[in-house]
């Protein structure tokens, strides 16, 4: 029988130790690159079929609708927007700027960003927690669900200033309501994580519950409903409608 030398024994021990600690199913996924929003990134709210608002909201950033006319921006006073309201025609709020070409390009870029996010492969995790993210902490990475995702209690995204999170959601996305802003349900950021580097790609409807606080860019194939008093630190980019109700929306 061949005699094992000392180096062979040490190597075998290290390999067995590593396998014992990590297990054979450990996955080491590369951190995803951010989704390029192109000109859609110049908007905090962008919609193809309208923006409705129950006053008074506070929106920081540009908003726009296309191809639907500016008449589909309802209930929103110019004083509620720190930024430019873009429309494809002369209808809409008195302070609007008409620029159909700019809006057409932005909507195409929004759709391209959605497709880019949806097409990413090599997820860090799939179907985690059955889609119930409450109480969980997520490191940077790409996460995928074939159904809906709910956030009934606080969820934390922990990472550095340049780290990226992409959440691919084939169903709906819902963050629960709370009694007030202080006690509302939150998507929390720690370790320097930034809302601009978080992308929620959602095929179904998105609902941000009453007095919730949400971080990240929502790339929605359908509508985004931001309920009473909720705060969005990110972007609402919807391929149908966006509804607001006394909200704070901040461009990250």
PDB file of C-alpha atoms in Angstrom:
ATOM      1  CA  UNK A   1       0.000   0.000   0.000  1.00  0.00           C
ATOM      2  CA  UNK A   2       1.264   3.487  -0.891  1.00  0.00           C
ATOM      3  CA  UNK A   3       2.313   5.566   2.110  1.00  0.00           C
ATOM      4  CA  UNK A   4       0.607   8.967   2.494  1.00  0.00           C
ATOM      5  CA  UNK A   5       3.021  11.807   3.104  1.00  0.00           C
ATOM      6  CA  UNK A   6       2.495  14.562   5.631  1.00  0.00           C
ATOM      7  CA  UNK A   7       1.348  17.125   3.033  1.00  0.00           C
ATOM      8  CA  UNK A   8      -1.318  14.774   1.699  1.00  0.00           C
ATOM      9  CA  UNK A   9      -2.707  14.242   5.173  1.00  0.00           C
ATOM     10  CA  UNK A  10      -2.820  17.981   5.841  1.00  0.00           C
ATOM     11  CA  UNK A  11      -4.575  18.639   2.519  1.00  0.00           C
ATOM     12  CA  UNK A  12      -7.136  15.922   3.186  1.00  0.00           C
ATOM     13  CA  UNK A  13      -7.812  17.341   6.633  1.00  0.00           C
ATOM     14  CA  UNK A  14      -8.344  20.901   5.299  1.00  0.00           C
ATOM     15  CA  UNK A  15     -10.686  19.701   2.534  1.00  0.00           C
ATOM     16  CA  UNK A  16     -12.756  17.653   4.978  1.00  0.00           C
ATOM     17  CA  UNK A  17     -12.924  20.586   7.371  1.00  0.00           C
ATOM     18  CA  UNK A  18     -14.128  22.998   4.674  1.00  0.00           C
ATOM     19  CA  UNK A  19     -16.777  20.561   3.446  1.00  0.00           C
ATOM     20  CA  UNK A  20     -17.914  19.980   6.994  1.00  0.00           C
ATOM     21  CA  UNK A  21     -18.355  23.693   7.604  1.00  0.00           C
ATOM     22  CA  UNK A  22     -19.962  24.713   4.321  1.00  0.00           C
ATOM     23  CA  UNK A  23     -21.660  21.529   3.152  1.00  0.00           C
ATOM     24  CA  UNK A  24     -21.795  20.339  -0.451  1.00  0.00           C
ATOM     25  CA  UNK A  25     -24.658  22.684  -1.429  1.00  0.00           C
ATOM     26  CA  UNK A  26     -22.951  25.959  -0.493  1.00  0.00           C
ATOM     27  CA  UNK A  27     -23.379  28.539  -3.278  1.00  0.00           C
ATOM     28  CA  UNK A  28     -20.936  31.378  -3.928  1.00  0.00           C
ATOM     29  CA  UNK A  29     -22.727  33.795  -6.279  1.00  0.00           C
ATOM     30  CA  UNK A  30     -20.978  36.814  -7.742  1.00  0.00           C
ATOM     31  CA  UNK A  31     -22.376  40.163  -6.673  1.00  0.00           C
ATOM     32  CA  UNK A  32     -24.688  41.538  -9.380  1.00  0.00           C
ATOM     33  CA  UNK A  33     -23.943  44.681 -11.352  1.00  0.00           C
ATOM     34  CA  UNK A  34     -26.463  47.504 -10.953  1.00  0.00           C
ATOM     35  CA  UNK A  35     -29.344  47.801 -13.407  1.00  0.00           C
ATOM     36  CA  UNK A  36     -28.752  50.692 -15.806  1.00  0.00           C
ATOM     37  CA  UNK A  37     -31.907  52.808 -15.751  1.00  0.00           C
ATOM     38  CA  UNK A  38     -30.584  55.091 -18.502  1.00  0.00           C
ATOM     39  CA  UNK A  39     -32.816  58.153 -18.910  1.00  0.00           C
ATOM     40  CA  UNK A  40     -35.545  56.592 -16.725  1.00  0.00           C
ATOM     41  CA  UNK A  41     -33.176  57.250 -13.844  1.00  0.00           C
ATOM     42  CA  UNK A  42     -33.936  60.960 -14.240  1.00  0.00           C
ATOM     43  CA  UNK A  43     -37.444  60.301 -12.885  1.00  0.00           C
ATOM     44  CA  UNK A  44     -38.647  59.532  -9.394  1.00  0.00           C
ATOM     45  CA  UNK A  45     -42.105  58.568 -10.743  1.00  0.00           C
ATOM     46  CA  UNK A  46     -42.719  57.431 -14.313  1.00  0.00           C
ATOM     47  CA  UNK A  47     -45.961  55.887 -15.533  1.00  0.00           C
ATOM     48  CA  UNK A  48     -47.495  54.801 -18.816  1.00  0.00           C
ATOM     49  CA  UNK A  49     -51.148  55.146 -17.794  1.00  0.00           C
ATOM     50  CA  UNK A  50     -51.402  57.874 -15.168  1.00  0.00           C
ATOM     51  CA  UNK A  51     -50.485  59.249 -11.755  1.00  0.00           C
ATOM     52  CA  UNK A  52     -53.226  59.962  -9.223  1.00  0.00           C
ATOM     53  CA  UNK A  53     -52.729  61.666  -5.880  1.00  0.00           C
ATOM     54  CA  UNK A  54     -54.633  62.390  -2.684  1.00  0.00           C
ATOM     55  CA  UNK A  55     -53.087  65.605  -1.282  1.00  0.00           C
ATOM     56  CA  UNK A  56     -50.849  66.466   0.238  1.00  0.00           C
ATOM     57  CA  UNK A  57     -47.781  64.576  -0.972  1.00  0.00           C
ATOM     58  CA  UNK A  58     -44.140  65.698  -1.090  1.00  0.00           C
ATOM     59  CA  UNK A  59     -42.264  64.465  -4.165  1.00  0.00           C
ATOM     60  CA  UNK A  60     -38.602  65.226  -4.797  1.00  0.00           C
ATOM     61  CA  UNK A  61     -37.569  64.477  -8.367  1.00  0.00           C
ATOM     62  CA  UNK A  62     -39.050  64.569 -11.853  1.00  0.00           C
ATOM     63  CA  UNK A  63     -42.311  62.828 -12.704  1.00  0.00           C
ATOM     64  CA  UNK A  64     -43.946  62.021 -16.015  1.00  0.00           C
ATOM     65  CA  UNK A  65     -46.539  60.034 -17.928  1.00  0.00           C
ATOM     66  CA  UNK A  66     -46.406  58.606 -21.445  1.00  0.00           C
ATOM     67  CA  UNK A  67     -48.022  57.674 -23.763  1.00  0.00           C
ATOM     68  CA  UNK A  68     -51.103  58.759 -21.829  1.00  0.00           C
ATOM     69  CA  UNK A  69     -51.747  62.494 -21.777  1.00  0.00           C
ATOM     70  CA  UNK A  70     -51.008  64.912 -18.974  1.00  0.00           C
ATOM     71  CA  UNK A  71     -54.699  64.857 -18.081  1.00  0.00           C
ATOM     72  CA  UNK A  72     -53.983  61.505 -16.399  1.00  0.00           C
ATOM     73  CA  UNK A  73     -51.962  63.306 -13.717  1.00  0.00           C
ATOM     74  CA  UNK A  74     -54.740  64.081 -11.247  1.00  0.00           C
ATOM     75  CA  UNK A  75     -54.945  65.493  -7.740  1.00  0.00           C
ATOM     76  CA  UNK A  76     -51.312  66.612  -7.813  1.00  0.00           C
ATOM     77  CA  UNK A  77     -50.547  70.274  -7.250  1.00  0.00           C
ATOM     78  CA  UNK A  78     -47.365  71.840  -8.596  1.00  0.00           C
ATOM     79  CA  UNK A  79     -46.319  72.825  -5.070  1.00  0.00           C
ATOM     80  CA  UNK A  80     -46.156  69.134  -4.120  1.00  0.00           C
ATOM     81  CA  UNK A  81     -43.352  68.423  -6.604  1.00  0.00           C
ATOM     82  CA  UNK A  82     -39.755  69.602  -6.209  1.00  0.00           C
ATOM     83  CA  UNK A  83     -38.729  68.820  -9.743  1.00  0.00           C
ATOM     84  CA  UNK A  84     -40.282  68.897 -13.206  1.00  0.00           C
ATOM     85  CA  UNK A  85     -43.646  67.453 -14.225  1.00  0.00           C
ATOM     86  CA  UNK A  86     -43.322  66.207 -17.813  1.00  0.00           C
ATOM     87  CA  UNK A  87     -46.276  65.513 -20.110  1.00  0.00           C
ATOM     88  CA  UNK A  88     -46.676  64.535 -23.766  1.00  0.00           C
ATOM     89  CA  UNK A  89     -49.185  67.313 -24.474  1.00  0.00           C
ATOM     90  CA  UNK A  90     -50.537  70.605 -23.165  1.00  0.00           C
ATOM     91  CA  UNK A  91     -52.865  69.031 -20.587  1.00  0.00           C
ATOM     92  CA  UNK A  92     -52.034  68.391 -16.950  1.00  0.00           C
ATOM     93  CA  UNK A  93     -50.831  70.534 -14.037  1.00  0.00           C
ATOM     94  CA  UNK A  94     -50.222  74.209 -14.801  1.00  0.00           C
ATOM     95  CA  UNK A  95     -46.459  73.930 -14.231  1.00  0.00           C
ATOM     96  CA  UNK A  96     -45.938  70.975 -16.564  1.00  0.00           C
ATOM     97  CA  UNK A  97     -43.271  70.882 -19.254  1.00  0.00           C
ATOM     98  CA  UNK A  98     -44.322  69.302 -22.543  1.00  0.00           C
ATOM     99  CA  UNK A  99     -41.684  66.995 -24.008  1.00  0.00           C
ATOM    100  CA  UNK A 100     -43.070  63.931 -25.738  1.00  0.00           C
ATOM    101  CA  UNK A 101     -39.707  62.859 -27.154  1.00  0.00           C
ATOM    102  CA  UNK A 102     -37.999  62.877 -23.778  1.00  0.00           C
ATOM    103  CA  UNK A 103     -40.838  60.866 -22.238  1.00  0.00           C
ATOM    104  CA  UNK A 104     -40.933  58.302 -25.051  1.00  0.00           C
ATOM    105  CA  UNK A 105     -37.236  57.623 -24.571  1.00  0.00           C
ATOM    106  CA  UNK A 106     -37.591  57.423 -20.781  1.00  0.00           C
ATOM    107  CA  UNK A 107     -40.434  54.895 -21.024  1.00  0.00           C
ATOM    108  CA  UNK A 108     -38.463  52.738 -23.457  1.00  0.00           C
ATOM    109  CA  UNK A 109     -35.510  52.879 -21.050  1.00  0.00           C
ATOM    110  CA  UNK A 110     -37.801  51.948 -18.145  1.00  0.00           C
ATOM    111  CA  UNK A 111     -39.011  48.891 -20.051  1.00  0.00           C
ATOM    112  CA  UNK A 112     -35.452  47.953 -20.992  1.00  0.00           C
ATOM    113  CA  UNK A 113     -34.370  48.217 -17.349  1.00  0.00           C
ATOM    114  CA  UNK A 114     -37.249  45.929 -16.315  1.00  0.00           C
ATOM    115  CA  UNK A 115     -36.211  43.375 -18.941  1.00  0.00           C
ATOM    116  CA  UNK A 116     -32.572  43.633 -17.853  1.00  0.00           C
ATOM    117  CA  UNK A 117     -33.428  43.028 -14.194  1.00  0.00           C
ATOM    118  CA  UNK A 118     -35.802  40.165 -15.031  1.00  0.00           C
ATOM    119  CA  UNK A 119     -33.197  38.497 -17.207  1.00  0.00           C
ATOM    120  CA  UNK A 120     -30.384  38.321 -14.664  1.00  0.00           C
ATOM    121  CA  UNK A 121     -29.194  34.787 -13.932  1.00  0.00           C
ATOM    122  CA  UNK A 122     -27.209  33.023 -11.228  1.00  0.00           C
ATOM    123  CA  UNK A 123     -29.276  33.932  -8.164  1.00  0.00           C
ATOM    124  CA  UNK A 124     -27.836  33.925  -4.675  1.00  0.00           C
ATOM    125  CA  UNK A 125     -31.096  32.347  -3.487  1.00  0.00           C
ATOM    126  CA  UNK A 126     -34.463  31.222  -4.885  1.00  0.00           C
ATOM    127  CA  UNK A 127     -37.871  30.967  -3.202  1.00  0.00           C
ATOM    128  CA  UNK A 128     -36.318  31.981   0.133  1.00  0.00           C
ATOM    129  CA  UNK A 129     -38.640  31.927   3.165  1.00  0.00           C
ATOM    130  CA  UNK A 130     -41.590  31.098   0.911  1.00  0.00           C
ATOM    131  CA  UNK A 131     -41.673  34.739  -0.155  1.00  0.00           C
ATOM    132  CA  UNK A 132     -42.251  36.036   3.405  1.00  0.00           C
ATOM    133  CA  UNK A 133     -39.315  38.369   4.013  1.00  0.00           C
ATOM    134  CA  UNK A 134     -40.387  39.637   7.433  1.00  0.00           C
ATOM    135  CA  UNK A 135     -37.588  39.652   9.996  1.00  0.00           C
ATOM    136  CA  UNK A 136     -34.919  38.554   7.510  1.00  0.00           C
ATOM    137  CA  UNK A 137     -31.577  40.150   6.623  1.00  0.00           C
ATOM    138  CA  UNK A 138     -30.316  40.040   3.036  1.00  0.00           C
ATOM    139  CA  UNK A 139     -26.688  40.393   1.970  1.00  0.00           C
ATOM    140  CA  UNK A 140     -26.012  41.894  -1.474  1.00  0.00           C
ATOM    141  CA  UNK A 141     -27.050  39.571  -4.269  1.00  0.00           C
ATOM    142  CA  UNK A 142     -29.674  38.429  -6.754  1.00  0.00           C
ATOM    143  CA  UNK A 143     -32.800  36.827  -5.274  1.00  0.00           C
ATOM    144  CA  UNK A 144     -35.626  35.169  -7.188  1.00  0.00           C
ATOM    145  CA  UNK A 145     -39.224  34.155  -6.423  1.00  0.00           C
ATOM    146  CA  UNK A 146     -41.676  32.458  -8.796  1.00  0.00           C
ATOM    147  CA  UNK A 147     -44.645  33.712  -6.747  1.00  0.00           C
ATOM    148  CA  UNK A 148     -45.449  36.813  -4.693  1.00  0.00           C
ATOM    149  CA  UNK A 149     -43.407  38.426  -1.914  1.00  0.00           C
ATOM    150  CA  UNK A 150     -44.743  39.879   1.335  1.00  0.00           C
ATOM    151  CA  UNK A 151     -43.032  42.021   3.976  1.00  0.00           C
ATOM    152  CA  UNK A 152     -45.228  41.757   7.097  1.00  0.00           C
ATOM    153  CA  UNK A 153     -42.482  42.946   9.480  1.00  0.00           C
ATOM    154  CA  UNK A 154     -39.224  44.844   9.015  1.00  0.00           C
ATOM    155  CA  UNK A 155     -36.658  43.444   6.577  1.00  0.00           C
ATOM    156  CA  UNK A 156     -32.993  44.509   6.507  1.00  0.00           C
ATOM    157  CA  UNK A 157     -30.584  44.879   3.599  1.00  0.00           C
ATOM    158  CA  UNK A 158     -27.031  44.889   4.948  1.00  0.00           C
ATOM    159  CA  UNK A 159     -24.053  45.840   2.810  1.00  0.00           C
ATOM    160  CA  UNK A 160     -21.686  48.564   1.693  1.00  0.00           C
ATOM    161  CA  UNK A 161     -22.197  51.763  -0.278  1.00  0.00           C
ATOM    162  CA  UNK A 162     -21.446  50.120  -3.639  1.00  0.00           C
ATOM    163  CA  UNK A 163     -23.247  46.822  -3.044  1.00  0.00           C
ATOM    164  CA  UNK A 164     -26.221  45.851  -5.210  1.00  0.00           C
ATOM    165  CA  UNK A 165     -29.447  43.953  -4.531  1.00  0.00           C
ATOM    166  CA  UNK A 166     -31.801  42.699  -7.244  1.00  0.00           C
ATOM    167  CA  UNK A 167     -35.107  41.062  -6.278  1.00  0.00           C
ATOM    168  CA  UNK A 168     -36.856  39.197  -9.110  1.00  0.00           C
ATOM    169  CA  UNK A 169     -40.518  38.724  -8.195  1.00  0.00           C
ATOM    170  CA  UNK A 170     -42.857  36.904 -10.579  1.00  0.00           C
ATOM    171  CA  UNK A 171     -45.967  37.730  -8.518  1.00  0.00           C
ATOM    172  CA  UNK A 172     -47.020  40.693  -6.412  1.00  0.00           C
ATOM    173  CA  UNK A 173     -45.012  42.689  -3.862  1.00  0.00           C
ATOM    174  CA  UNK A 174     -46.693  43.862  -0.646  1.00  0.00           C
ATOM    175  CA  UNK A 175     -45.279  45.611   2.397  1.00  0.00           C
ATOM    176  CA  UNK A 176     -47.763  45.684   5.266  1.00  0.00           C
ATOM    177  CA  UNK A 177     -49.436  48.700   6.852  1.00  0.00           C
ATOM    178  CA  UNK A 178     -48.668  50.171  10.264  1.00  0.00           C
ATOM    179  CA  UNK A 179     -50.395  52.489  12.744  1.00  0.00           C
ATOM    180  CA  UNK A 180     -48.095  55.472  12.098  1.00  0.00           C
ATOM    181  CA  UNK A 181     -44.809  56.314  10.400  1.00  0.00           C
ATOM    182  CA  UNK A 182     -42.683  55.600  13.475  1.00  0.00           C
ATOM    183  CA  UNK A 183     -44.175  52.152  13.956  1.00  0.00           C
ATOM    184  CA  UNK A 184     -44.784  51.351  10.304  1.00  0.00           C
ATOM    185  CA  UNK A 185     -43.157  48.407   8.519  1.00  0.00           C
ATOM    186  CA  UNK A 186     -39.767  49.230   7.021  1.00  0.00           C
ATOM    187  CA  UNK A 187     -37.195  48.057   4.525  1.00  0.00           C
ATOM    188  CA  UNK A 188     -34.102  48.966   6.547  1.00  0.00           C
ATOM    189  CA  UNK A 189     -30.613  49.654   5.205  1.00  0.00           C
ATOM    190  CA  UNK A 190     -27.460  49.013   7.247  1.00  0.00           C
ATOM    191  CA  UNK A 191     -23.710  49.081   6.695  1.00  0.00           C
ATOM    192  CA  UNK A 192     -23.877  51.950   4.213  1.00  0.00           C
ATOM    193  CA  UNK A 193     -26.330  50.293   1.794  1.00  0.00           C
ATOM    194  CA  UNK A 194     -27.926  52.802  -0.589  1.00  0.00           C
ATOM    195  CA  UNK A 195     -31.435  52.861  -2.024  1.00  0.00           C
ATOM    196  CA  UNK A 196     -30.112  53.711  -5.492  1.00  0.00           C
ATOM    197  CA  UNK A 197     -28.424  50.284  -5.636  1.00  0.00           C
ATOM    198  CA  UNK A 198     -31.569  48.272  -4.824  1.00  0.00           C
ATOM    199  CA  UNK A 199     -33.847  47.020  -7.625  1.00  0.00           C
ATOM    200  CA  UNK A 200     -37.234  45.390  -7.103  1.00  0.00           C
ATOM    201  CA  UNK A 201     -38.391  43.845 -10.406  1.00  0.00           C
ATOM    202  CA  UNK A 202     -42.067  43.012  -9.933  1.00  0.00           C
ATOM    203  CA  UNK A 203     -44.315  41.346 -12.509  1.00  0.00           C
ATOM    204  CA  UNK A 204     -47.517  41.797 -10.495  1.00  0.00           C
ATOM    205  CA  UNK A 205     -48.968  44.740  -8.602  1.00  0.00           C
ATOM    206  CA  UNK A 206     -46.897  46.499  -5.942  1.00  0.00           C
ATOM    207  CA  UNK A 207     -48.495  47.832  -2.753  1.00  0.00           C
ATOM    208  CA  UNK A 208     -46.646  49.911  -0.174  1.00  0.00           C
ATOM    209  CA  UNK A 209     -48.867  49.749   2.903  1.00  0.00           C
ATOM    210  CA  UNK A 210     -50.040  52.630   5.050  1.00  0.00           C
ATOM    211  CA  UNK A 211     -47.145  54.365   6.873  1.00  0.00           C
ATOM    212  CA  UNK A 212     -44.569  51.925   5.513  1.00  0.00           C
ATOM    213  CA  UNK A 213     -41.036  53.012   4.599  1.00  0.00           C
ATOM    214  CA  UNK A 214     -39.611  51.435   1.468  1.00  0.00           C
ATOM    215  CA  UNK A 215     -36.125  51.689  -0.036  1.00  0.00           C
ATOM    216  CA  UNK A 216     -35.133  50.974  -3.617  1.00  0.00           C
ATOM    217  CA  UNK A 217     -36.110  51.318  -7.252  1.00  0.00           C
ATOM    218  CA  UNK A 218     -39.391  49.600  -8.114  1.00  0.00           C
ATOM    219  CA  UNK A 219     -39.443  48.329 -11.705  1.00  0.00           C
ATOM    220  CA  UNK A 220     -43.082  47.320 -12.064  1.00  0.00           C
ATOM    221  CA  UNK A 221     -44.720  45.611 -15.022  1.00  0.00           C
ATOM    222  CA  UNK A 222     -48.115  46.723 -13.705  1.00  0.00           C
ATOM    223  CA  UNK A 223     -49.252  49.274 -11.106  1.00  0.00           C
ATOM    224  CA  UNK A 224     -47.667  50.711  -7.980  1.00  0.00           C
ATOM    225  CA  UNK A 225     -50.013  51.745  -5.144  1.00  0.00           C
ATOM    226  CA  UNK A 226     -48.426  53.843  -2.397  1.00  0.00           C
ATOM    227  CA  UNK A 227     -50.932  53.960   0.432  1.00  0.00           C
ATOM    228  CA  UNK A 228     -51.637  56.678   2.992  1.00  0.00           C
ATOM    229  CA  UNK A 229     -48.546  58.235   4.558  1.00  0.00           C
ATOM    230  CA  UNK A 230     -46.062  55.739   3.130  1.00  0.00           C
ATOM    231  CA  UNK A 231     -42.512  56.850   2.320  1.00  0.00           C
ATOM    232  CA  UNK A 232     -40.595  55.723  -0.768  1.00  0.00           C
ATOM    233  CA  UNK A 233     -36.886  56.438  -0.894  1.00  0.00           C
ATOM    234  CA  UNK A 234     -36.312  55.318  -4.450  1.00  0.00           C
ATOM    235  CA  UNK A 235     -38.183  55.333  -7.743  1.00  0.00           C
ATOM    236  CA  UNK A 236     -41.666  54.215  -8.794  1.00  0.00           C
ATOM    237  CA  UNK A 237     -41.296  53.176 -12.445  1.00  0.00           C
ATOM    238  CA  UNK A 238     -44.575  51.589 -13.522  1.00  0.00           C
ATOM    239  CA  UNK A 239     -45.711  50.221 -16.857  1.00  0.00           C
ATOM    240  CA  UNK A 240     -49.303  51.013 -15.846  1.00  0.00           C
ATOM    241  CA  UNK A 241     -50.409  53.466 -13.106  1.00  0.00           C
ATOM    242  CA  UNK A 242     -48.978  54.962  -9.919  1.00  0.00           C
ATOM    243  CA  UNK A 243     -51.320  56.010  -7.093  1.00  0.00           C
ATOM    244  CA  UNK A 244     -50.304  58.283  -4.221  1.00  0.00           C
ATOM    245  CA  UNK A 245     -51.984  59.201  -0.941  1.00  0.00           C
ATOM    246  CA  UNK A 246     -50.258  61.841   1.220  1.00  0.00           C
ATOM    247  CA  UNK A 247     -46.843  60.311   0.538  1.00  0.00           C
ATOM    248  CA  UNK A 248     -43.206  61.310   0.654  1.00  0.00           C
ATOM    249  CA  UNK A 249     -41.279  60.144  -2.413  1.00  0.00           C
ATOM    250  CA  UNK A 250     -37.561  60.912  -2.632  1.00  0.00           C
ATOM    251  CA  UNK A 251     -35.185  60.377  -5.544  1.00  0.00           C
ATOM    252  CA  UNK A 252     -32.282  58.369  -4.096  1.00  0.00           C
TER     253      UNK A 252
END
